[in-house]
Tab-separated table of C-alpha atoms and ligand atoms in Angstrom:
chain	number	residue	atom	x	y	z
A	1	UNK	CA	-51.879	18.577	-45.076
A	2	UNK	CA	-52.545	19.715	-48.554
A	3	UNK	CA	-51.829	23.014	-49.213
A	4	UNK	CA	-54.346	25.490	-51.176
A	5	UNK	CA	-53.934	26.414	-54.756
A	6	UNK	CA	-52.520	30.006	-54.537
A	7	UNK	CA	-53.402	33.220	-57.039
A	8	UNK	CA	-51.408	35.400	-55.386
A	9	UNK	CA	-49.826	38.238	-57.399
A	10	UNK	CA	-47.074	38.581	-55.066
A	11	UNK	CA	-45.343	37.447	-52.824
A	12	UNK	CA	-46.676	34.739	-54.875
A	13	UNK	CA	-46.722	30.656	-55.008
A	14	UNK	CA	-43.759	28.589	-54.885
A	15	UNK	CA	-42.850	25.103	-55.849
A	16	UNK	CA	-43.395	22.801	-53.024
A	17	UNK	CA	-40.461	20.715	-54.100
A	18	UNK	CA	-38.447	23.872	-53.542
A	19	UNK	CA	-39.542	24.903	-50.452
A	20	UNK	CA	-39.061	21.120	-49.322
A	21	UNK	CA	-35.616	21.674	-50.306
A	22	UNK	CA	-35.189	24.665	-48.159
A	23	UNK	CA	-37.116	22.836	-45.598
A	24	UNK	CA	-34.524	20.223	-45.354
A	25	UNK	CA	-31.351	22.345	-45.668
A	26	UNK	CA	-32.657	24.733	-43.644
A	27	UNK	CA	-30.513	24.144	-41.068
A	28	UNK	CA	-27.961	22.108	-42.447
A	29	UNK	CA	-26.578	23.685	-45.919
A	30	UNK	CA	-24.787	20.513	-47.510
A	31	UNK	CA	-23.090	19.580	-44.429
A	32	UNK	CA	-21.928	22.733	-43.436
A	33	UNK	CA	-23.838	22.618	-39.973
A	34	UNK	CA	-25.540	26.123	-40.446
A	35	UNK	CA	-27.980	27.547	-42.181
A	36	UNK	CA	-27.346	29.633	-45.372
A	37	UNK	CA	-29.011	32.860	-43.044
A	38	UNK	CA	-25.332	32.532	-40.978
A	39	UNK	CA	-23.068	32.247	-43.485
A	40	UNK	CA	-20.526	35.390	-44.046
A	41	UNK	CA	-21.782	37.133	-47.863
A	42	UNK	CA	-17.521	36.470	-48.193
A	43	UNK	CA	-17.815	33.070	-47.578
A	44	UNK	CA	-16.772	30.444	-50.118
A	45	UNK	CA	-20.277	28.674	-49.595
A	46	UNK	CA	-21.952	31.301	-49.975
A	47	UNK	CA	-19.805	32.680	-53.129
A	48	UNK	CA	-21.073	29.086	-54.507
A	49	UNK	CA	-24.421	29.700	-54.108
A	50	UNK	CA	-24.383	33.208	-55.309
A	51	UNK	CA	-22.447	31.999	-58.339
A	52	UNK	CA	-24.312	29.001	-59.448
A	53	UNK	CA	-27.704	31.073	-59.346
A	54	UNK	CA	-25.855	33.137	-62.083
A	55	UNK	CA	-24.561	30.921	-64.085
A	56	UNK	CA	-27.884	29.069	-64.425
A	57	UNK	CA	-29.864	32.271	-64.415
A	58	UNK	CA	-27.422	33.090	-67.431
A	59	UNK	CA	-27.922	29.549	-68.858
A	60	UNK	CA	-31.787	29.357	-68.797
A	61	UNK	CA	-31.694	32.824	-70.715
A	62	UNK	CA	-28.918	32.838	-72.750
A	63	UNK	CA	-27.384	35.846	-71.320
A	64	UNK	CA	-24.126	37.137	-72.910
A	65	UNK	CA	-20.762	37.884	-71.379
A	66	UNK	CA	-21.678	41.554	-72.804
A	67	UNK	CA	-24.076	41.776	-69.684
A	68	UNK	CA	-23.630	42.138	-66.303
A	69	UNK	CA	-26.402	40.048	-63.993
A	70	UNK	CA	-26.404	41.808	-60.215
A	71	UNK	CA	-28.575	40.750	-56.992
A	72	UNK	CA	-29.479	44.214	-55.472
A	73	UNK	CA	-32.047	45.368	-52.687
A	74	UNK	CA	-34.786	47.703	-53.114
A	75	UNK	CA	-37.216	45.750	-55.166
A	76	UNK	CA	-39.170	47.002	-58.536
A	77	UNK	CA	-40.043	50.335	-56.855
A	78	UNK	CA	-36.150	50.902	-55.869
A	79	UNK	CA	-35.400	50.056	-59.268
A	80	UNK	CA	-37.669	53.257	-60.442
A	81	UNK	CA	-34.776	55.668	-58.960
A	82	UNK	CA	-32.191	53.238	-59.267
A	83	UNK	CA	-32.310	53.137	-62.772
A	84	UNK	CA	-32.863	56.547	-64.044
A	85	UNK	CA	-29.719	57.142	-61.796
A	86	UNK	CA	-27.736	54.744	-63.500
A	87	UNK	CA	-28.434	54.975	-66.850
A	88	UNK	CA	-30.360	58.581	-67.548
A	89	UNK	CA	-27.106	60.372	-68.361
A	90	UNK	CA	-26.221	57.380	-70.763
A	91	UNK	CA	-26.491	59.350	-74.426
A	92	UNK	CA	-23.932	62.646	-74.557
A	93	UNK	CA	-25.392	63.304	-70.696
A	94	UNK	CA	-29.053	63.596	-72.059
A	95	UNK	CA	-30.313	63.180	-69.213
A	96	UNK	CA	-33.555	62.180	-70.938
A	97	UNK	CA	-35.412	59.241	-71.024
A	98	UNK	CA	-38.743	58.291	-73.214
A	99	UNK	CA	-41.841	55.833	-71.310
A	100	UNK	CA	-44.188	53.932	-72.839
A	101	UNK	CA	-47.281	53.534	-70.240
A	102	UNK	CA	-49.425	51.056	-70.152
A	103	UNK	CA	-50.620	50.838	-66.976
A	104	UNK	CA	-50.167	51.069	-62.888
A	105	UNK	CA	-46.216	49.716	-63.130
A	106	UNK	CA	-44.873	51.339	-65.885
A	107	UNK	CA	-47.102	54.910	-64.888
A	108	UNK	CA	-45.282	54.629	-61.344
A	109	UNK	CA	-41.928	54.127	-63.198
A	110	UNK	CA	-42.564	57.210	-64.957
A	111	UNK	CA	-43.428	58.936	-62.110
A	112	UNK	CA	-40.379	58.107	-60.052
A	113	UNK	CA	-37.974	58.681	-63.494
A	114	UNK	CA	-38.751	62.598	-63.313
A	115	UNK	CA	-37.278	63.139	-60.299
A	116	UNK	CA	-33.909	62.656	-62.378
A	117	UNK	CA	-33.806	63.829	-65.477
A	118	UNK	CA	-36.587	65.320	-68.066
A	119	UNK	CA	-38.823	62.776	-68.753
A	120	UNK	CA	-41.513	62.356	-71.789
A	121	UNK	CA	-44.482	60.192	-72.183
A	122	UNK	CA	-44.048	58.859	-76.060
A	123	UNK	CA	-47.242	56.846	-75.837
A	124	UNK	CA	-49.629	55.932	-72.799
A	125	UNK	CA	-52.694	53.937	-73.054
A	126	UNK	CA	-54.852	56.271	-70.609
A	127	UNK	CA	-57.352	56.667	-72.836
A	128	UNK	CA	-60.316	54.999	-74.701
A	129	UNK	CA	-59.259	53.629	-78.125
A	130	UNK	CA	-60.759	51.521	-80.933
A	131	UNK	CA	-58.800	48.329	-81.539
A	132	UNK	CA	-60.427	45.928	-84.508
A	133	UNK	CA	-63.299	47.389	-84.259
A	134	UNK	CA	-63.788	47.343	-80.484
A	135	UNK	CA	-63.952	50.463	-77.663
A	136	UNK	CA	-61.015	49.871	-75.052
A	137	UNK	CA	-61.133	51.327	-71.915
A	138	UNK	CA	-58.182	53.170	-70.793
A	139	UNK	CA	-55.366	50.418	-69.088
A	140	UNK	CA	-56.614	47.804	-71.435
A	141	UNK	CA	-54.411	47.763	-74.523
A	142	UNK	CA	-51.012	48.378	-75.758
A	143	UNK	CA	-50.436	51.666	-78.063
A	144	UNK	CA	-49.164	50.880	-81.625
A	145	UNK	CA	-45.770	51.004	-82.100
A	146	UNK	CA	-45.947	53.175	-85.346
A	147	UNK	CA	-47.567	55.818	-82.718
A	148	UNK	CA	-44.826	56.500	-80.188
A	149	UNK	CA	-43.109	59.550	-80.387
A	150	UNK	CA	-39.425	58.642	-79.466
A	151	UNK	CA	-36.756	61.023	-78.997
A	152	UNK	CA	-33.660	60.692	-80.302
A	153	UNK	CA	-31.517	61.688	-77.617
A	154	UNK	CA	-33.283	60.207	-74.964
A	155	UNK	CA	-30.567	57.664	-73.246
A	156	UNK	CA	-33.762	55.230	-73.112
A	157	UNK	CA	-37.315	54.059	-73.883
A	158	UNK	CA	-38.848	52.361	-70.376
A	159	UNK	CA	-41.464	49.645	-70.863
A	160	UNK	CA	-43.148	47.148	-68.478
A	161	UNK	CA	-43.630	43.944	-70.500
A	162	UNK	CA	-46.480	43.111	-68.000
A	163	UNK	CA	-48.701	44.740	-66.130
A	164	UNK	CA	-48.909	42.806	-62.893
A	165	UNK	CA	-52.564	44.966	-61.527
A	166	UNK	CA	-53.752	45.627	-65.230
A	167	UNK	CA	-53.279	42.004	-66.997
A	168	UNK	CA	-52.001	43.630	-69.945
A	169	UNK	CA	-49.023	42.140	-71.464
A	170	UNK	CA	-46.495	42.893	-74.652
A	171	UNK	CA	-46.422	39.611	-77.047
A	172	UNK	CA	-43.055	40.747	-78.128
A	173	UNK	CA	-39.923	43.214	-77.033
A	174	UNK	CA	-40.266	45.969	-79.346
A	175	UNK	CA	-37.821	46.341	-82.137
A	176	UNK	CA	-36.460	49.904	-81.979
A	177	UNK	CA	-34.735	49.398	-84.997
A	178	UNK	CA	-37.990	49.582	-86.786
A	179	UNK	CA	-37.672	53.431	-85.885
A	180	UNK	CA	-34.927	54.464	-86.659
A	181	UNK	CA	-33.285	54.295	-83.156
A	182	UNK	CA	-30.347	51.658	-83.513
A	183	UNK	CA	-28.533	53.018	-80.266
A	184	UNK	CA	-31.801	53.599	-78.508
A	185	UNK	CA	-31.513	51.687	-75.435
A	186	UNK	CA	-34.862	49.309	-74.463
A	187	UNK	CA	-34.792	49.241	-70.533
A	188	UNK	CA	-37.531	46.990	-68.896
A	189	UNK	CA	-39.301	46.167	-66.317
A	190	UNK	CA	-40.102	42.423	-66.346
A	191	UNK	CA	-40.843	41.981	-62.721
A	192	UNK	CA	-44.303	39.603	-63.287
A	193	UNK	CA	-43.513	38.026	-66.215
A	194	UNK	CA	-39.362	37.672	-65.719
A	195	UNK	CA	-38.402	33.590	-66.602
A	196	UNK	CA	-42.229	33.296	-68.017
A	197	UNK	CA	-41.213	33.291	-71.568
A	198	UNK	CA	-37.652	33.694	-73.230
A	199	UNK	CA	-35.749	37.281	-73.157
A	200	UNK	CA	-34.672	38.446	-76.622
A	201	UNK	CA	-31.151	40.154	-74.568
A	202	UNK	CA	-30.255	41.821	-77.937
A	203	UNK	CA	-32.979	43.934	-78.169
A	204	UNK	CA	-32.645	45.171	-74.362
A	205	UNK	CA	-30.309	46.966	-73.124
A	206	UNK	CA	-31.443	46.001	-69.119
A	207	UNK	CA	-34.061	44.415	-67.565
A	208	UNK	CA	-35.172	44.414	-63.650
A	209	UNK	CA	-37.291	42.310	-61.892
A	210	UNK	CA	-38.341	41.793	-58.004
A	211	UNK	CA	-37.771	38.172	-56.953
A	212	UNK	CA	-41.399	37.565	-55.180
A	213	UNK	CA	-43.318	37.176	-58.678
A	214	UNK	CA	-41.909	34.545	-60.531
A	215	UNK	CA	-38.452	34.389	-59.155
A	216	UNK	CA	-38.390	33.494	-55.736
A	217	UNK	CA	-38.924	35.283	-52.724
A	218	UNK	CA	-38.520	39.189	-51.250
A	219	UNK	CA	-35.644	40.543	-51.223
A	220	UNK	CA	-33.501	40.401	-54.038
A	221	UNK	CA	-34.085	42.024	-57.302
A	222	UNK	CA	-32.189	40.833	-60.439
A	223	UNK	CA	-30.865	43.269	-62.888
A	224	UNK	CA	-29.653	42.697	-66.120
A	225	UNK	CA	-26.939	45.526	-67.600
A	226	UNK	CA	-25.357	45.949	-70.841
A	227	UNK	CA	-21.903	45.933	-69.391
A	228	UNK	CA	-21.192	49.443	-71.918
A	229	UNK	CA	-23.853	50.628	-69.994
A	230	UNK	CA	-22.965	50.992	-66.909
A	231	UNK	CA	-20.344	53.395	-65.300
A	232	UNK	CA	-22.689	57.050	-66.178
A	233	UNK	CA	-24.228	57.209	-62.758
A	234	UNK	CA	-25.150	60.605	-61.577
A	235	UNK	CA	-23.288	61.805	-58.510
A	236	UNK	CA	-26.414	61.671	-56.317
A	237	UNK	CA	-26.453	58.123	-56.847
A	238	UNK	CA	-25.986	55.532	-53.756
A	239	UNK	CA	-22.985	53.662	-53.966
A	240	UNK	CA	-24.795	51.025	-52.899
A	241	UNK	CA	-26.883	51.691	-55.942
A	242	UNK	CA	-24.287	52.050	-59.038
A	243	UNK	CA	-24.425	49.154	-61.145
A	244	UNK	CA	-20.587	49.542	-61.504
A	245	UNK	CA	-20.195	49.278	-57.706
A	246	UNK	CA	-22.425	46.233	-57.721
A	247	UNK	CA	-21.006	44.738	-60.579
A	248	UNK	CA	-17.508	44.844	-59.994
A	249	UNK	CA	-17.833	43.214	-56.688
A	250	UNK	CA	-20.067	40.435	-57.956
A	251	UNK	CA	-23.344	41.688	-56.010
A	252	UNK	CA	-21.463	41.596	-52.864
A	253	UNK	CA	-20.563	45.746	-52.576
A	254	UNK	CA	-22.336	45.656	-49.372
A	255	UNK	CA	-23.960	42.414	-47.613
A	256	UNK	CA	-26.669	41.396	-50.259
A	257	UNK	CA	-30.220	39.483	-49.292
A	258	UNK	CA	-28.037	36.237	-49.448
A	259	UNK	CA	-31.105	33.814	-48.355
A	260	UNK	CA	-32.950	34.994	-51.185
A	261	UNK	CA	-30.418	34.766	-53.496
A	262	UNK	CA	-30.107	31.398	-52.618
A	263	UNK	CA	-34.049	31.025	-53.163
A	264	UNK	CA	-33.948	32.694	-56.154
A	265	UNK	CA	-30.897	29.920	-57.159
A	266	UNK	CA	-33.125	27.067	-56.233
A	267	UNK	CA	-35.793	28.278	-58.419
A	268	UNK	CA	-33.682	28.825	-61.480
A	269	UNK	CA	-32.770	24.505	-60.891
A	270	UNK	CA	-35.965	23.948	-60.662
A	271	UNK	CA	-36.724	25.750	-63.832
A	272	UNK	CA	-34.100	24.086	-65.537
A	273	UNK	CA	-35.098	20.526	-64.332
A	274	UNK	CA	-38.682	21.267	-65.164
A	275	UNK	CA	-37.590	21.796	-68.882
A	276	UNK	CA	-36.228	25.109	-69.205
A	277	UNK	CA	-38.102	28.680	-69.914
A	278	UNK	CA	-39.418	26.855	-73.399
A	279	UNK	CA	-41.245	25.046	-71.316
A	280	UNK	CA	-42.536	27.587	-69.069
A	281	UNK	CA	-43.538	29.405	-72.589
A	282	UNK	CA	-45.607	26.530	-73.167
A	283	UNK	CA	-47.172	26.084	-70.049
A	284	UNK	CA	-48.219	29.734	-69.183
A	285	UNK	CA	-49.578	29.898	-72.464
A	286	UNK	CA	-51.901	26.735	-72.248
A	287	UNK	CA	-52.805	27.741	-68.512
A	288	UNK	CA	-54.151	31.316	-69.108
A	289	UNK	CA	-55.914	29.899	-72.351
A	290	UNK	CA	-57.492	27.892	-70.093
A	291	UNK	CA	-59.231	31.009	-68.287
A	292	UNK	CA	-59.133	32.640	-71.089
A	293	UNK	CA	-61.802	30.750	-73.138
A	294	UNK	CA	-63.866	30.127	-70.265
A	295	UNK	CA	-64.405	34.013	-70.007
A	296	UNK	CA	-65.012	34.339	-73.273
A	297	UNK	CA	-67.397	31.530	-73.730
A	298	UNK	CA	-69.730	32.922	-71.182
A	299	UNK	CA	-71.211	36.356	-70.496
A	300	UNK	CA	-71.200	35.862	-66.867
A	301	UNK	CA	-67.562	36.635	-66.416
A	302	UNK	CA	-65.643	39.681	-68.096
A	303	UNK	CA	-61.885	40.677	-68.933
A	304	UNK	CA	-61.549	43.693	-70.614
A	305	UNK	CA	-58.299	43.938	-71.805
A	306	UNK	CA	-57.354	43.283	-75.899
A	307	UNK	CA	-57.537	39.508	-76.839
A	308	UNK	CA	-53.362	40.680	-78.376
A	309	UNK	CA	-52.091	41.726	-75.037
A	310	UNK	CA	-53.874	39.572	-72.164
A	311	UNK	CA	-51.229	38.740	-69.692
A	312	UNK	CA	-50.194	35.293	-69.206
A	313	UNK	CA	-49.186	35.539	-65.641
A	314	UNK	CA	-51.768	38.308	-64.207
A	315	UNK	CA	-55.729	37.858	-65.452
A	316	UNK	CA	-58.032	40.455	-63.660
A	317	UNK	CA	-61.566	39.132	-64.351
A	318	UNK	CA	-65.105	40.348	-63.009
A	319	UNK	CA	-68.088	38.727	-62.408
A	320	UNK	CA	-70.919	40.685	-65.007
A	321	UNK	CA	-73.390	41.116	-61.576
A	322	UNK	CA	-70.106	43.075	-59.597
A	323	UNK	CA	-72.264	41.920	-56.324
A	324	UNK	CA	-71.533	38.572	-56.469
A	325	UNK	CA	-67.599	39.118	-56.438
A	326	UNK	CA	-67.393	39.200	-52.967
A	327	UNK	CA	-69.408	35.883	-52.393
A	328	UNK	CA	-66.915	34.768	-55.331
A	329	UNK	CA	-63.898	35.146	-53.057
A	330	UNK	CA	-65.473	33.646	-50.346
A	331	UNK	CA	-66.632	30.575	-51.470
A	332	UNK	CA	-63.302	29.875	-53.579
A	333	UNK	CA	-61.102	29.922	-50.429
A	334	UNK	CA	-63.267	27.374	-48.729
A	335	UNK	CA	-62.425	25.416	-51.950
A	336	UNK	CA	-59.154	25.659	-51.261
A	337	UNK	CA	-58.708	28.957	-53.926
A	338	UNK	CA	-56.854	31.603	-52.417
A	339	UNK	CA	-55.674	35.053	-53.232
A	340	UNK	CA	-58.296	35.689	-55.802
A	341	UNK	CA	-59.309	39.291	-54.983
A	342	UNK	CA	-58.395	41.957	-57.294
A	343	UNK	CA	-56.016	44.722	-56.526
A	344	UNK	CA	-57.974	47.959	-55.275
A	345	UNK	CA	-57.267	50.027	-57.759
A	346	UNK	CA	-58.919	47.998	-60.275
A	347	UNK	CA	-61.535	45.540	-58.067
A	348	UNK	CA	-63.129	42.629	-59.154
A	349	UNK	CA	-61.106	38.943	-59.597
A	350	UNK	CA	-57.473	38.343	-60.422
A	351	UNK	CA	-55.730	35.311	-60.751
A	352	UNK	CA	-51.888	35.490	-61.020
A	353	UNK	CA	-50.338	31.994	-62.816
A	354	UNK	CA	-46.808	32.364	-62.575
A	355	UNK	CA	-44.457	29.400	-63.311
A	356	UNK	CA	-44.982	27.749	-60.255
A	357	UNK	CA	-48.654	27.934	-60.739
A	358	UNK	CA	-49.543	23.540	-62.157
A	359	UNK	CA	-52.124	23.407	-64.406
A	360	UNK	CA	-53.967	21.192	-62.028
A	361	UNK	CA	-54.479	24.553	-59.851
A	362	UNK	CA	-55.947	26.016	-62.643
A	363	UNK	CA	-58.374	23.901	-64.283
A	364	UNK	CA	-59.665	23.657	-60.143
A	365	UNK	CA	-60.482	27.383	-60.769
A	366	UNK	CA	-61.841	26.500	-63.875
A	367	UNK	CA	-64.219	24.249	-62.511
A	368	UNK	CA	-65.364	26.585	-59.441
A	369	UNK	CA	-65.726	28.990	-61.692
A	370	UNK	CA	-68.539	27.033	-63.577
A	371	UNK	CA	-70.085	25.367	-61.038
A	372	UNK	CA	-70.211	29.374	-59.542
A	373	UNK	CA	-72.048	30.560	-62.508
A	374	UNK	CA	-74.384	27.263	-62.424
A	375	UNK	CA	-75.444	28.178	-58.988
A	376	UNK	CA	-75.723	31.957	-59.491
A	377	UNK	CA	-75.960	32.876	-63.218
B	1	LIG	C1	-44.499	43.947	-58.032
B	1	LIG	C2	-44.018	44.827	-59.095
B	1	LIG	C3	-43.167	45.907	-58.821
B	1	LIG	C4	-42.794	46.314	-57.413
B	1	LIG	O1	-41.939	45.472	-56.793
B	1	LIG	P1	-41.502	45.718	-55.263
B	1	LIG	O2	-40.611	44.569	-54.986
B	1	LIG	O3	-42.765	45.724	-54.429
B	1	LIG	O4	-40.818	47.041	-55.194
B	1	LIG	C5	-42.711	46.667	-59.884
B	1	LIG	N1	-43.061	46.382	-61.150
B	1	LIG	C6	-43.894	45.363	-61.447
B	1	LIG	C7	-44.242	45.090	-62.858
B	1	LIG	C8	-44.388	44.545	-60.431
B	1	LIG	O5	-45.214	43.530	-60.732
């Protein structure tokens, strides 16, 4: 059977050598007679599995002993409360905390955030604005840094470094030196592009992301903590929830999503076997290029979003003649192209190429793509 080249923005594609490898120790864990699924979360197997998946998580990004890396539950959207919670009372009991939006995620974020604290928009690309010379729609760009109006006692500045349903993607973390705000802490949500493309840790002060993207499967979420950071949790928070809880008892406070921590493990191997995030870097950036100048070498497809920001992971695309999309979608999946549509908020094509996306799969859509607009352009 061969399997069908898979877009999916999440729960998204994973390596088939990996989920061979859960295939054949699925239920026989290195001689242990059961599956991973049975084993106690207090375990000594499982305690290795839990522990390995950190230290190469730590490994592949170079994370510091100054950070604490914890498996919780809840996913991206849990991590919207879970969060502010945690860290909003973080500068003298602010309770304040600054968002950049760019699109769906990081508006959502915000969203959730003023539930717990007061909560201030310093820059939001909801609006139409001229970028070298070109109109951008609202969702389609990233506002300039020199524009955001930070506040100093805010106990953070929230940013999504890629917008999963918008395809619109920071190049770089954001230095918040360059303002001014040395103890400013950077919190972000990397969700959909998280192991894409190296983590500069000492410009962050924590960084979440769901498993399902690019990190294995549902379940788990990983967080990344400036150890100084954690410890301010408001009262109302969980105790399943406080970082500190988690943290001192090694993700294991309560039973944690211990088959998808052990996913997530096999995936950071793989990674590291494969050549390491560089070469993820590498190959994202020479697979959405790919799609990339195709759409822009034609007028019969469009992406809207600035040439400077275009995801590498997420590329929501349209067809010029919007009536042809559906037929699009249809004919690609008898090609074997799956999980093309759009999300509904925003219509039209996407095609999500996380890591375990080959570039095989994506010069295939390539070609469909123009042998599509041959038949119908
Ligand atoms: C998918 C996604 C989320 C939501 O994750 P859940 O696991 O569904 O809660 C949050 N942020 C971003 C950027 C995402 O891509």
């Amino acid at each position: 059977m061969s399997r069908p080249w898979n877009f999916s923005a999440g729960p998204a594609a994973l390596p088939e050598v990996v989920l061979q490898e859960i295939s054949s120790e699925m239920l026989d864990w290195h001689g242990k007679g059961i599956s991973v699924m049975e084993m106690s979360h207090r375990s000594d197997e499982f305690y290795e599995i839990c522990n390995e998946a950190e230290y190469n998580l730590r490994e592949l990004l170079s994370i510091s002993e100054d950070y604490s890396v914890l498996f919780m539950q809840g996913g991206g959207i849990g991590q919207n409360a879970i969060l502010p919670m945690n860290l909003i009372a973080g500068k003298n009991n602010s309770n304040k905390a600054d968002f950049i939006i760019t699109g769906y995620w990081s508006n959502l974020s915000y969203k959730e955030a003023k539930r717990y604290g007061d909560i201030h928009i310093a820059a939001s690309n909801n609006a139409y604005s001229k970028i070298d010379n070109k109109e951008q729609k609202p969702w389609t760009w990233i506002p300039d840094e020199r524009n955001w109006n930070l506040r100093k006692d805010a106990s953070y500045l929230h940013i999504c470094s890629n917008e999963t349903i918008d395809g619109v993607e920071f190049s770089k973390i954001p230095n918040l030196s360059n303002f001014g705000l040395l103890d400013t802490t950077l919190v972000m949500d990397a969700s959909s592009n998280f192991l894409s493309v190296s983590l500069e840790m000492n410009k962050l002060g924590a960084v979440f992301a769901t498993a399902q993207k690019n990190a294995g499967s549902a379940g788990v979420t990983i967080v990344i903590v400036r150890k100084d950071l954690i410890g301010k949790a408001l009262p109302i928070c969980p105790s399943v929830f406080d970082y500190l809880n988690v943290s001192v008892n090694h993700s294991c406070y309560n039973t944690p999503p211990t088959f998808s921590i052990y996913v997530s493990g096999l995936i950071f191997k793989w990674i590291k076997k494969s050549g390491g995030i560089k070469f993820m870097e590498i190959n994202n950036k020479v697979k959405s290029s790919l799609i990339y100048d195709y759409i822009d070498s034609t007028s019969f497809y469009e992406n809207y979003v600035c040439k400077s920001v275009r995801s590498r992971m997420n590329i929501p695309f349209f067809l010029k003649n919007h009536s042809l999309n559906k037929i699009f979608l249809e004919k690609a999946k008898l090609e074997g192209l799956i999980q093309l549509k759009g999300h509904k908020s925003v219509g039209g094509i996407r095609a999500s190429l996380y890591n375990a996306m080959q570039l095989e799969g994506v010069q295939a859509l390539v070609t469909y793509m123009k042998d599509f607009e041959r038949l119908y352009g």
